[in-house]
Coordinates of N, CA and C and ligand atoms in Angstrom, one line a residue:
M21 N 0.8 -1.2 0.0 CA 0.0 0.0 0.0 C 0.9 1.3 0.0
R22 N 0.6 2.1 -0.9 CA 1.4 3.4 -1.0 C 0.5 4.6 -1.0
L23 N 0.6 5.4 0.1 CA -0.3 6.5 0.3 C 0.4 7.8 0.4
I24 N -0.3 8.8 0.0 CA 0.3 10.2 0.1 C -0.7 11.0 1.0
F25 N -0.2 11.6 2.0 CA -1.1 12.4 2.9 C -0.8 13.9 2.5
L26 N -1.8 14.6 2.2 CA -1.7 16.1 1.9 C -2.4 16.9 2.9
G27 N -2.1 18.1 3.1 CA -2.8 19.0 4.0 C -2.0 20.1 4.5
P28 N -2.6 21.2 5.0 CA -1.9 22.3 5.5 C -1.2 21.9 6.8
P29 N -0.2 22.8 7.3 CA 0.4 22.6 8.6 C -0.7 22.6 9.6
G30 N -0.6 21.7 10.6 CA -1.6 21.7 11.6 C -2.9 20.8 11.3
A31 N -2.9 20.3 10.1 CA -4.1 19.5 9.7 C -4.2 18.1 10.4
G32 N -3.0 17.7 11.0 CA -3.0 16.4 11.7 C -2.4 15.3 10.8
K33 N -1.8 15.7 9.7 CA -1.2 14.7 8.8 C -0.2 13.8 9.5
G34 N 0.7 14.4 10.3 CA 1.7 13.6 11.0 C 1.1 12.6 11.9
T35 N 0.1 13.0 12.8 CA -0.5 12.2 13.7 C -1.3 11.1 13.0
Q36 N -2.1 11.4 12.0 CA -2.9 10.4 11.3 C -2.0 9.5 10.5
A37 N -1.0 10.0 9.9 CA -0.1 9.1 9.1 C 0.6 8.1 10.0
Q38 N 0.9 8.5 11.3 CA 1.5 7.5 12.2 C 0.5 6.4 12.6
I39 N -0.8 6.8 12.8 CA -1.8 5.9 13.2 C -2.0 4.9 12.0
V40 N -2.1 5.4 10.8 CA -2.4 4.5 9.7 C -1.2 3.7 9.4
S41 N 0.0 4.2 9.6 CA 1.2 3.4 9.3 C 1.3 2.2 10.3
E42 N 0.9 2.4 11.5 CA 0.9 1.2 12.5 C -0.3 0.3 12.1
W43 N -1.4 0.8 11.7 CA -2.5 -0.1 11.3 C -2.2 -0.9 10.1
L44 N -1.4 -0.4 9.1 CA -1.1 -1.2 7.9 C 0.3 -1.8 8.0
S45 N 1.0 -1.5 9.0 CA 2.4 -2.0 9.1 C 3.3 -1.6 7.9
I46 N 3.2 -0.3 7.6 CA 4.1 0.2 6.6 C 4.8 1.5 7.1
P47 N 6.0 1.8 6.6 CA 6.7 3.0 7.2 C 6.0 4.3 6.9
H48 N 6.1 5.1 8.0 CA 5.6 6.5 7.9 C 6.8 7.4 7.5
I49 N 6.8 7.9 6.3 CA 8.0 8.7 5.9 C 7.6 10.2 5.9
S50 N 8.1 10.9 7.0 CA 7.8 12.3 7.2 C 9.0 13.1 6.8
T51 N 8.9 13.9 5.8 CA 10.0 14.7 5.4 C 10.4 15.7 6.5
G52 N 9.4 16.3 7.2 CA 9.6 17.2 8.3 C 10.5 16.5 9.4
D53 N 10.1 15.2 9.7 CA 10.8 14.5 10.8 C 12.3 14.2 10.3
I54 N 12.4 13.8 9.1 CA 13.8 13.5 8.6 C 14.6 14.8 8.6
L55 N 14.0 15.9 8.2 CA 14.8 17.2 8.2 C 15.1 17.6 9.6
R56 N 14.1 17.5 10.5 CA 14.4 17.9 11.9 C 15.5 17.1 12.5
A57 N 15.6 15.8 12.2 CA 16.6 14.9 12.7 C 18.0 15.3 12.1
A58 N 17.9 15.7 10.8 CA 19.2 16.1 10.1 C 19.7 17.4 10.8
V59 N 18.8 18.3 11.1 CA 19.2 19.6 11.8 C 19.8 19.3 13.1
K60 N 19.2 18.4 13.9 CA 19.6 18.1 15.2 C 21.0 17.5 15.2
N61 N 21.2 16.6 14.2 CA 22.5 15.9 14.1 C 23.5 16.7 13.3
E62 N 23.1 17.9 12.9 CA 24.0 18.8 12.2 C 24.7 18.1 11.0
T63 N 23.9 17.4 10.2 CA 24.4 16.8 9.0 C 24.5 17.9 7.9
E64 N 25.1 17.5 6.8 CA 25.2 18.5 5.7 C 23.8 19.0 5.3
L65 N 22.9 18.0 5.1 CA 21.5 18.3 4.8 C 20.9 19.2 5.8
G66 N 21.1 18.9 7.1 CA 20.5 19.7 8.2 C 21.0 21.1 8.1
L67 N 22.3 21.3 7.9 CA 22.9 22.6 8.0 C 22.4 23.4 6.8
K68 N 22.1 22.8 5.7 CA 21.6 23.5 4.5 C 20.1 23.8 4.7
A69 N 19.4 22.9 5.4 CA 17.9 23.1 5.4 C 17.5 24.0 6.5
K70 N 18.3 24.2 7.6 CA 17.8 24.9 8.8 C 17.2 26.3 8.6
S71 N 17.9 27.1 7.8 CA 17.4 28.5 7.7 C 16.0 28.6 7.0
Y72 N 15.8 27.7 6.0 CA 14.5 27.6 5.3 C 13.4 27.2 6.3
M73 N 13.7 26.2 7.1 CA 12.7 25.7 8.0 C 12.4 26.7 9.1
D74 N 13.4 27.4 9.6 CA 13.1 28.4 10.6 C 12.3 29.5 10.1
A75 N 12.4 29.8 8.8 CA 11.6 30.9 8.2 C 10.2 30.4 7.8
G76 N 10.0 29.1 7.8 CA 8.7 28.6 7.3 C 8.7 28.4 5.8
D77 N 9.8 28.6 5.2 CA 9.9 28.4 3.7 C 10.2 26.9 3.3
L78 N 10.0 26.6 2.1 CA 10.3 25.3 1.6 C 11.8 25.1 1.5
V79 N 12.3 24.0 1.8 CA 13.7 23.6 1.6 C 13.8 23.4 0.1
P80 N 15.0 23.8 -0.6 CA 15.1 23.6 -2.0 C 14.8 22.1 -2.5
D81 N 14.1 22.0 -3.6 CA 13.7 20.7 -4.1 C 14.9 19.8 -4.3
S82 N 16.0 20.3 -4.7 CA 17.2 19.4 -5.0 C 17.5 18.6 -3.8
L83 N 17.5 19.3 -2.6 CA 17.9 18.6 -1.3 C 16.8 17.5 -1.0
I84 N 15.5 18.0 -1.2 CA 14.4 17.1 -0.8 C 14.4 15.9 -1.7
L85 N 14.6 16.0 -3.0 CA 14.4 14.9 -3.9 C 15.5 13.8 -3.7
D86 N 16.7 14.2 -3.4 CA 17.7 13.2 -3.1 C 17.4 12.5 -1.8
M87 N 16.8 13.2 -0.8 CA 16.5 12.7 0.5 C 15.3 11.6 0.3
I88 N 14.3 12.0 -0.5 CA 13.2 11.1 -0.7 C 13.6 9.8 -1.5
R89 N 14.4 10.0 -2.5 CA 14.9 8.9 -3.3 C 15.6 7.9 -2.5
D90 N 16.5 8.4 -1.6 CA 17.3 7.5 -0.7 C 16.3 6.8 0.2
R91 N 15.3 7.5 0.7 CA 14.4 6.8 1.7 C 13.5 5.8 1.0
L92 N 13.1 6.1 -0.2 CA 12.2 5.1 -0.9 C 13.0 3.9 -1.4
E93 N 14.3 4.0 -1.4 CA 15.1 2.8 -1.8 C 15.5 1.9 -0.7
Q94 N 15.1 2.4 0.6 CA 15.4 1.5 1.7 C 14.6 0.2 1.7
P95 N 15.1 -0.9 2.2 CA 14.4 -2.1 2.1 C 13.0 -2.1 2.7
D96 N 12.8 -1.4 3.8 CA 11.5 -1.4 4.5 C 10.4 -0.6 3.7
A97 N 10.8 0.1 2.6 CA 9.9 0.8 1.8 C 9.4 0.0 0.6
K98 N 10.0 -1.2 0.5 CA 9.6 -2.1 -0.6 C 8.1 -2.5 -0.6
S99 N 7.6 -2.7 0.6 CA 6.2 -3.3 0.7 C 5.2 -2.1 0.8
G100 N 5.6 -0.9 0.9 CA 4.7 0.2 0.9 C 5.2 1.3 1.8
W101 N 4.4 2.4 1.9 CA 4.8 3.6 2.7 C 3.7 4.6 2.7
I102 N 3.8 5.5 3.7 CA 3.0 6.7 3.7 C 3.9 7.9 3.6
L103 N 3.6 8.7 2.6 CA 4.4 10.0 2.5 C 3.7 11.1 3.2
D104 N 4.4 11.8 4.1 CA 3.8 12.9 4.9 C 4.7 14.1 4.7
G105 N 4.3 15.1 4.0 CA 5.1 16.3 3.8 C 5.8 16.3 2.4
F106 N 5.5 15.3 1.7 CA 6.1 15.3 0.3 C 5.0 14.6 -0.6
P107 N 4.7 15.1 -1.8 CA 5.2 16.3 -2.4 C 4.6 17.6 -1.8
R108 N 5.3 18.6 -1.9 CA 4.9 19.9 -1.3 C 4.7 21.0 -2.3
N109 N 5.1 20.7 -3.6 CA 4.8 21.7 -4.7 C 4.6 20.8 -5.9
V110 N 4.1 21.5 -7.0 CA 3.8 20.7 -8.2 C 5.1 20.1 -8.8
A111 N 6.2 20.8 -8.7 CA 7.5 20.2 -9.3 C 7.8 18.9 -8.5
Q112 N 7.6 18.9 -7.2 CA 7.9 17.7 -6.5 C 6.9 16.6 -6.8
A113 N 5.7 16.9 -7.1 CA 4.7 15.9 -7.5 C 5.0 15.3 -8.8
Q114 N 5.5 16.2 -9.7 CA 5.9 15.6 -11.1 C 7.1 14.7 -10.9
K115 N 8.1 15.1 -10.1 CA 9.3 14.3 -9.8 C 8.9 13.0 -9.2
L116 N 7.9 13.0 -8.3 CA 7.5 11.8 -7.6 C 7.0 10.8 -8.7
D117 N 6.1 11.3 -9.6 CA 5.6 10.5 -10.6 C 6.8 9.8 -11.4
E118 N 7.8 10.6 -11.8 CA 8.9 10.1 -12.5 C 9.7 9.0 -11.7
M119 N 9.9 9.4 -10.4 CA 10.7 8.5 -9.6 C 10.0 7.2 -9.4
L120 N 8.7 7.2 -9.2 CA 7.9 5.9 -9.0 C 7.9 5.2 -10.3
A121 N 7.7 5.8 -11.4 CA 7.7 5.1 -12.7 C 9.1 4.4 -12.9
S122 N 10.2 5.1 -12.5 CA 11.5 4.5 -12.7 C 11.7 3.3 -11.8
M123 N 11.0 3.3 -10.7 CA 11.1 2.2 -9.7 C 10.0 1.1 -10.0
G124 N 9.2 1.3 -11.1 CA 8.1 0.4 -11.4 C 7.0 0.4 -10.3
Q125 N 6.8 1.5 -9.7 CA 5.8 1.6 -8.6 C 4.8 2.7 -9.0
S126 N 3.7 2.7 -8.2 CA 2.7 3.8 -8.3 C 2.1 4.0 -6.9
F127 N 1.4 5.1 -6.7 CA 0.7 5.2 -5.4 C -0.8 4.8 -5.5
D128 N -1.3 4.3 -4.4 CA -2.7 3.8 -4.4 C -3.7 4.9 -4.0
R129 N -3.4 5.8 -3.2 CA -4.3 6.9 -2.8 C -3.7 8.1 -2.3
I130 N -4.3 9.3 -2.6 CA -3.8 10.5 -2.0 C -5.0 10.9 -1.1
L131 N -4.6 11.2 0.2 CA -5.6 11.6 1.2 C -5.3 13.0 1.6
S132 N -6.3 13.9 1.3 CA -6.1 15.3 1.5 C -6.9 15.7 2.7
L133 N -6.3 16.2 3.8 CA -7.0 16.6 5.0 C -7.3 18.1 4.9
E134 N -8.6 18.4 5.0 CA -9.0 19.8 5.0 C -9.4 20.3 6.4
V135 N -8.8 21.5 6.8 CA -9.1 22.1 8.1 C -9.1 23.6 7.9
P136 N -10.1 24.3 8.4 CA -10.1 25.8 8.3 C -8.9 26.5 8.9
D137 N -8.5 27.6 8.4 CA -7.3 28.3 8.8 C -7.3 28.6 10.3
D138 N -8.5 29.1 10.8 CA -8.5 29.6 12.3 C -8.2 28.4 13.2
V139 N -8.7 27.2 12.8 CA -8.5 26.0 13.6 C -7.0 25.6 13.5
L140 N -6.4 25.7 12.3 CA -5.0 25.4 12.1 C -4.1 26.2 13.0
V141 N -4.3 27.5 12.9 CA -3.5 28.4 13.7 C -3.6 28.1 15.2
A142 N -4.8 27.9 15.7 CA -5.0 27.6 17.1 C -4.3 26.3 17.5
R143 N -4.4 25.3 16.6 CA -3.7 24.0 16.9 C -2.2 24.2 17.0
L144 N -1.6 24.9 16.0 CA -0.2 25.1 15.9 C 0.4 25.9 17.0
L145 N -0.4 26.9 17.4 CA 0.1 27.7 18.6 C 0.1 26.9 19.8
G146 N -0.9 26.0 20.0 CA -1.0 25.1 21.1 C 0.2 24.1 21.1
R147 N 0.5 23.6 19.9 CA 1.6 22.7 19.8 C 3.0 23.3 20.1
G148 N 3.1 24.6 19.7 CA 4.4 25.3 19.9 C 4.6 25.4 21.4
K149 N 3.6 25.6 22.2 CA 3.7 25.7 23.7 C 4.1 24.4 24.3
D150 N 3.4 23.3 23.8 CA 3.6 22.0 24.4 C 4.9 21.4 24.0
Q151 N 5.2 21.4 22.7 CA 6.3 20.6 22.2 C 7.6 21.4 21.8
G152 N 7.4 22.7 21.8 CA 8.6 23.6 21.6 C 9.2 23.5 20.2
R153 N 8.4 23.2 19.2 CA 8.9 23.2 17.9 C 9.2 24.6 17.5
S154 N 10.5 24.9 17.0 CA 10.9 26.3 16.9 C 10.1 27.0 15.7
D155 N 9.5 26.3 14.8 CA 8.7 26.9 13.8 C 7.3 27.1 14.1
D156 N 6.9 26.8 15.4 CA 5.5 26.9 15.8 C 5.3 28.2 16.5
N157 N 5.7 29.3 16.0 CA 5.4 30.6 16.6 C 4.6 31.4 15.5
E158 N 3.8 32.4 16.0 CA 2.8 32.9 15.1 C 3.3 33.4 13.8
A159 N 4.4 34.2 13.7 CA 4.9 34.7 12.5 C 5.2 33.6 11.5
V160 N 5.9 32.6 12.0 CA 6.3 31.5 11.1 C 5.1 30.6 10.7
I161 N 4.2 30.5 11.6 CA 3.0 29.7 11.3 C 2.2 30.4 10.1
R162 N 2.1 31.7 10.2 CA 1.4 32.5 9.1 C 2.2 32.3 7.8
R163 N 3.5 32.3 7.8 CA 4.3 32.1 6.6 C 4.1 30.6 6.1
R164 N 4.1 29.6 7.0 CA 3.9 28.3 6.5 C 2.5 28.1 5.9
L165 N 1.5 28.8 6.4 CA 0.2 28.7 5.8 C 0.2 29.3 4.4
E166 N 0.9 30.5 4.3 CA 1.0 31.2 3.0 C 1.7 30.3 2.0
V167 N 2.8 29.6 2.4 CA 3.5 28.7 1.5 C 2.6 27.6 1.1
F168 N 1.8 27.1 2.1 CA 0.9 26.0 1.7 C -0.1 26.4 0.6
Y169 N -0.7 27.6 0.7 CA -1.7 28.0 -0.3 C -1.0 28.4 -1.6
E170 N 0.2 29.0 -1.5 CA 1.0 29.3 -2.8 C 1.5 28.1 -3.5
S171 N 2.1 27.2 -2.7 CA 2.9 26.1 -3.4 C 2.3 24.7 -3.3
T172 N 1.7 24.4 -2.1 CA 1.2 23.0 -1.9 C -0.2 22.8 -2.4
A173 N -1.1 23.8 -2.2 CA -2.5 23.6 -2.6 C -2.6 23.3 -4.1
P174 N -1.8 24.0 -5.0 CA -1.9 23.7 -6.4 C -1.7 22.2 -6.8
I175 N -1.1 21.4 -5.9 CA -0.9 20.0 -6.1 C -2.3 19.3 -6.3
L176 N -3.3 19.9 -5.6 CA -4.6 19.3 -5.6 C -5.2 19.4 -7.1
E177 N -4.9 20.5 -7.7 CA -5.3 20.7 -9.1 C -4.5 19.7 -10.0
F178 N -3.2 19.6 -9.7 CA -2.3 18.7 -10.5 C -2.9 17.2 -10.4
Y179 N -3.3 16.8 -9.2 CA -3.8 15.5 -9.0 C -5.3 15.4 -9.3
G180 N -5.9 16.6 -9.6 CA -7.4 16.8 -9.6 C -8.2 15.7 -10.3
N181 N -7.8 15.3 -11.4 CA -8.6 14.4 -12.2 C -8.2 12.9 -12.0
R182 N -7.4 12.7 -11.0 CA -7.0 11.3 -10.7 C -8.0 10.6 -9.8
P183 N -8.4 9.4 -10.1 CA -9.3 8.7 -9.2 C -8.8 8.4 -7.8
E184 N -7.5 8.5 -7.6 CA -6.9 8.2 -6.3 C -7.1 9.3 -5.3
L185 N -7.5 10.5 -5.7 CA -7.6 11.6 -4.8 C -8.9 11.5 -3.9
T186 N -8.7 11.5 -2.6 CA -9.8 11.5 -1.6 C -9.7 12.7 -0.7
I187 N -10.7 13.6 -0.6 CA -10.6 14.7 0.4 C -11.3 14.2 1.7
V188 N -10.7 14.5 2.8 CA -11.2 14.1 4.1 C -11.3 15.4 5.0
N189 N -12.4 15.5 5.7 CA -12.5 16.7 6.6 C -11.7 16.4 7.8
G190 N -10.7 17.2 8.1 CA -9.8 17.0 9.2 C -10.2 17.8 10.4
D191 N -11.4 18.5 10.3 CA -11.8 19.4 11.4 C -12.8 18.6 12.3
A192 N -12.3 17.5 12.9 CA -13.1 16.6 13.7 C -12.2 16.0 14.8
E193 N -12.8 15.2 15.7 CA -12.0 14.5 16.7 C -11.0 13.6 16.0
L194 N -9.9 13.5 16.7 CA -8.8 12.7 16.2 C -9.2 11.3 15.7
D195 N -10.0 10.6 16.6 CA -10.4 9.2 16.3 C -11.4 9.2 15.1
A196 N -12.2 10.2 15.0 CA -13.2 10.3 13.9 C -12.5 10.5 12.6
V197 N -11.4 11.3 12.6 CA -10.6 11.5 11.4 C -9.9 10.2 11.0
S198 N -9.4 9.5 12.0 CA -8.7 8.2 11.7 C -9.7 7.2 11.0
E199 N -10.9 7.2 11.6 CA -11.9 6.3 11.0 C -12.2 6.6 9.6
K200 N -12.4 7.9 9.3 CA -12.7 8.3 7.9 C -11.5 7.9 7.0
L201 N -10.3 8.0 7.5 CA -9.2 7.7 6.6 C -9.2 6.2 6.4
K202 N -9.4 5.4 7.4 CA -9.4 3.9 7.3 C -10.5 3.5 6.3
T203 N -11.7 4.2 6.4 CA -12.8 3.9 5.5 C -12.4 4.1 4.1
A204 N -11.6 5.1 3.8 CA -11.2 5.4 2.5 C -10.1 4.4 2.0
I205 N -9.4 3.9 2.9 CA -8.3 3.0 2.5 C -8.7 1.5 2.5
R206 N -9.6 1.1 3.3 CA -10.0 -0.3 3.5 C -10.3 -1.0 2.2
P207 N -11.1 -0.4 1.3 CA -11.4 -1.1 0.0 C -10.1 -1.5 -0.8
L208 N -9.0 -0.8 -0.5 CA -7.8 -1.1 -1.3 C -6.9 -2.2 -0.6
S209 N -7.2 -2.5 0.7 CA -6.3 -3.3 1.4 C -7.0 -4.5 1.9
S210 N -6.2 -5.4 2.5 CA -6.7 -6.6 3.1 C -7.0 -6.5 4.6
V211 N -6.8 -5.3 5.1 CA -7.0 -5.1 6.6 C -8.5 -5.0 6.9
Ligands
ADP304 P1 4.2 21.2 8.9 O1 3.4 20.5 7.8 O2 3.5 21.2 10.2 O3 4.5 22.6 8.4 P2 6.5 19.5 8.5 O4 7.1 18.8 9.6 O5 5.9 18.7 7.4 O6 5.6 20.6 9.2 O7 7.7 20.5 7.8 C1 8.4 21.4 8.5 C2 9.3 22.2 7.5 O8 10.2 21.3 6.8 C3 8.6 22.9 6.4 O9 8.2 24.2 6.9 C4 9.7 23.0 5.3 O10 10.7 24.1 5.7 C5 10.5 21.7 5.5 N1 9.9 20.7 4.5 C6 9.3 19.5 4.9 N2 9.0 18.8 3.8 C7 9.4 19.5 2.7 C8 9.3 19.3 1.3 N3 8.8 18.3 0.7 N4 9.9 20.3 0.5 C9 10.4 21.4 1.0 N5 10.5 21.6 2.3 C10 10.0 20.7 3.2

């Protein structure tokens, strides 16, 4: 099973992707988590990515594409995956198509979580206080939302006429959202 989770910052992609990845026993590949680990470990990638992340901007595609290719080639990604945070612009979506074609793979479903802006901002401000993520302060949150609407939302048009696209309302209780996602996935799987 190969799934793509889309949605604005604060939509609950990461949380839901983790729940679904455990349910299906497939790896949860979060580009944000990989980048934050790289920053923490001060790797070459981390050093290059940090200033973009702190500003709420996208890290350059060249860095992200190498990172994703390496990850998708790991043995645990052979049987499936959930992508969370990638693709994040139309160029990345096009590259993903090329990359999967070259690996003889394709994705089964794109799940797009929709949540109103005021709910997103409230959730992210709350998370910043609890978890101390350095990009969860109001100015950077506003920038991340702007980047989402400018760069990431157009992916929905790019994927617009594909039957794999499912829109899910993410403005609900955590468990209710998980159930809706599972309902969308179940017909594709043996779970
Ligand atoms: P959120 O979705 O809550 O904004 P993420 O953890 O997905 O958080 O991403 C955090 C930051 O990592 C982004 O603001 C961006 O700087 C960087 N990033 C993550 N994924 C990508 C990507 N596919 N392309 C470019 N930058 C990315």
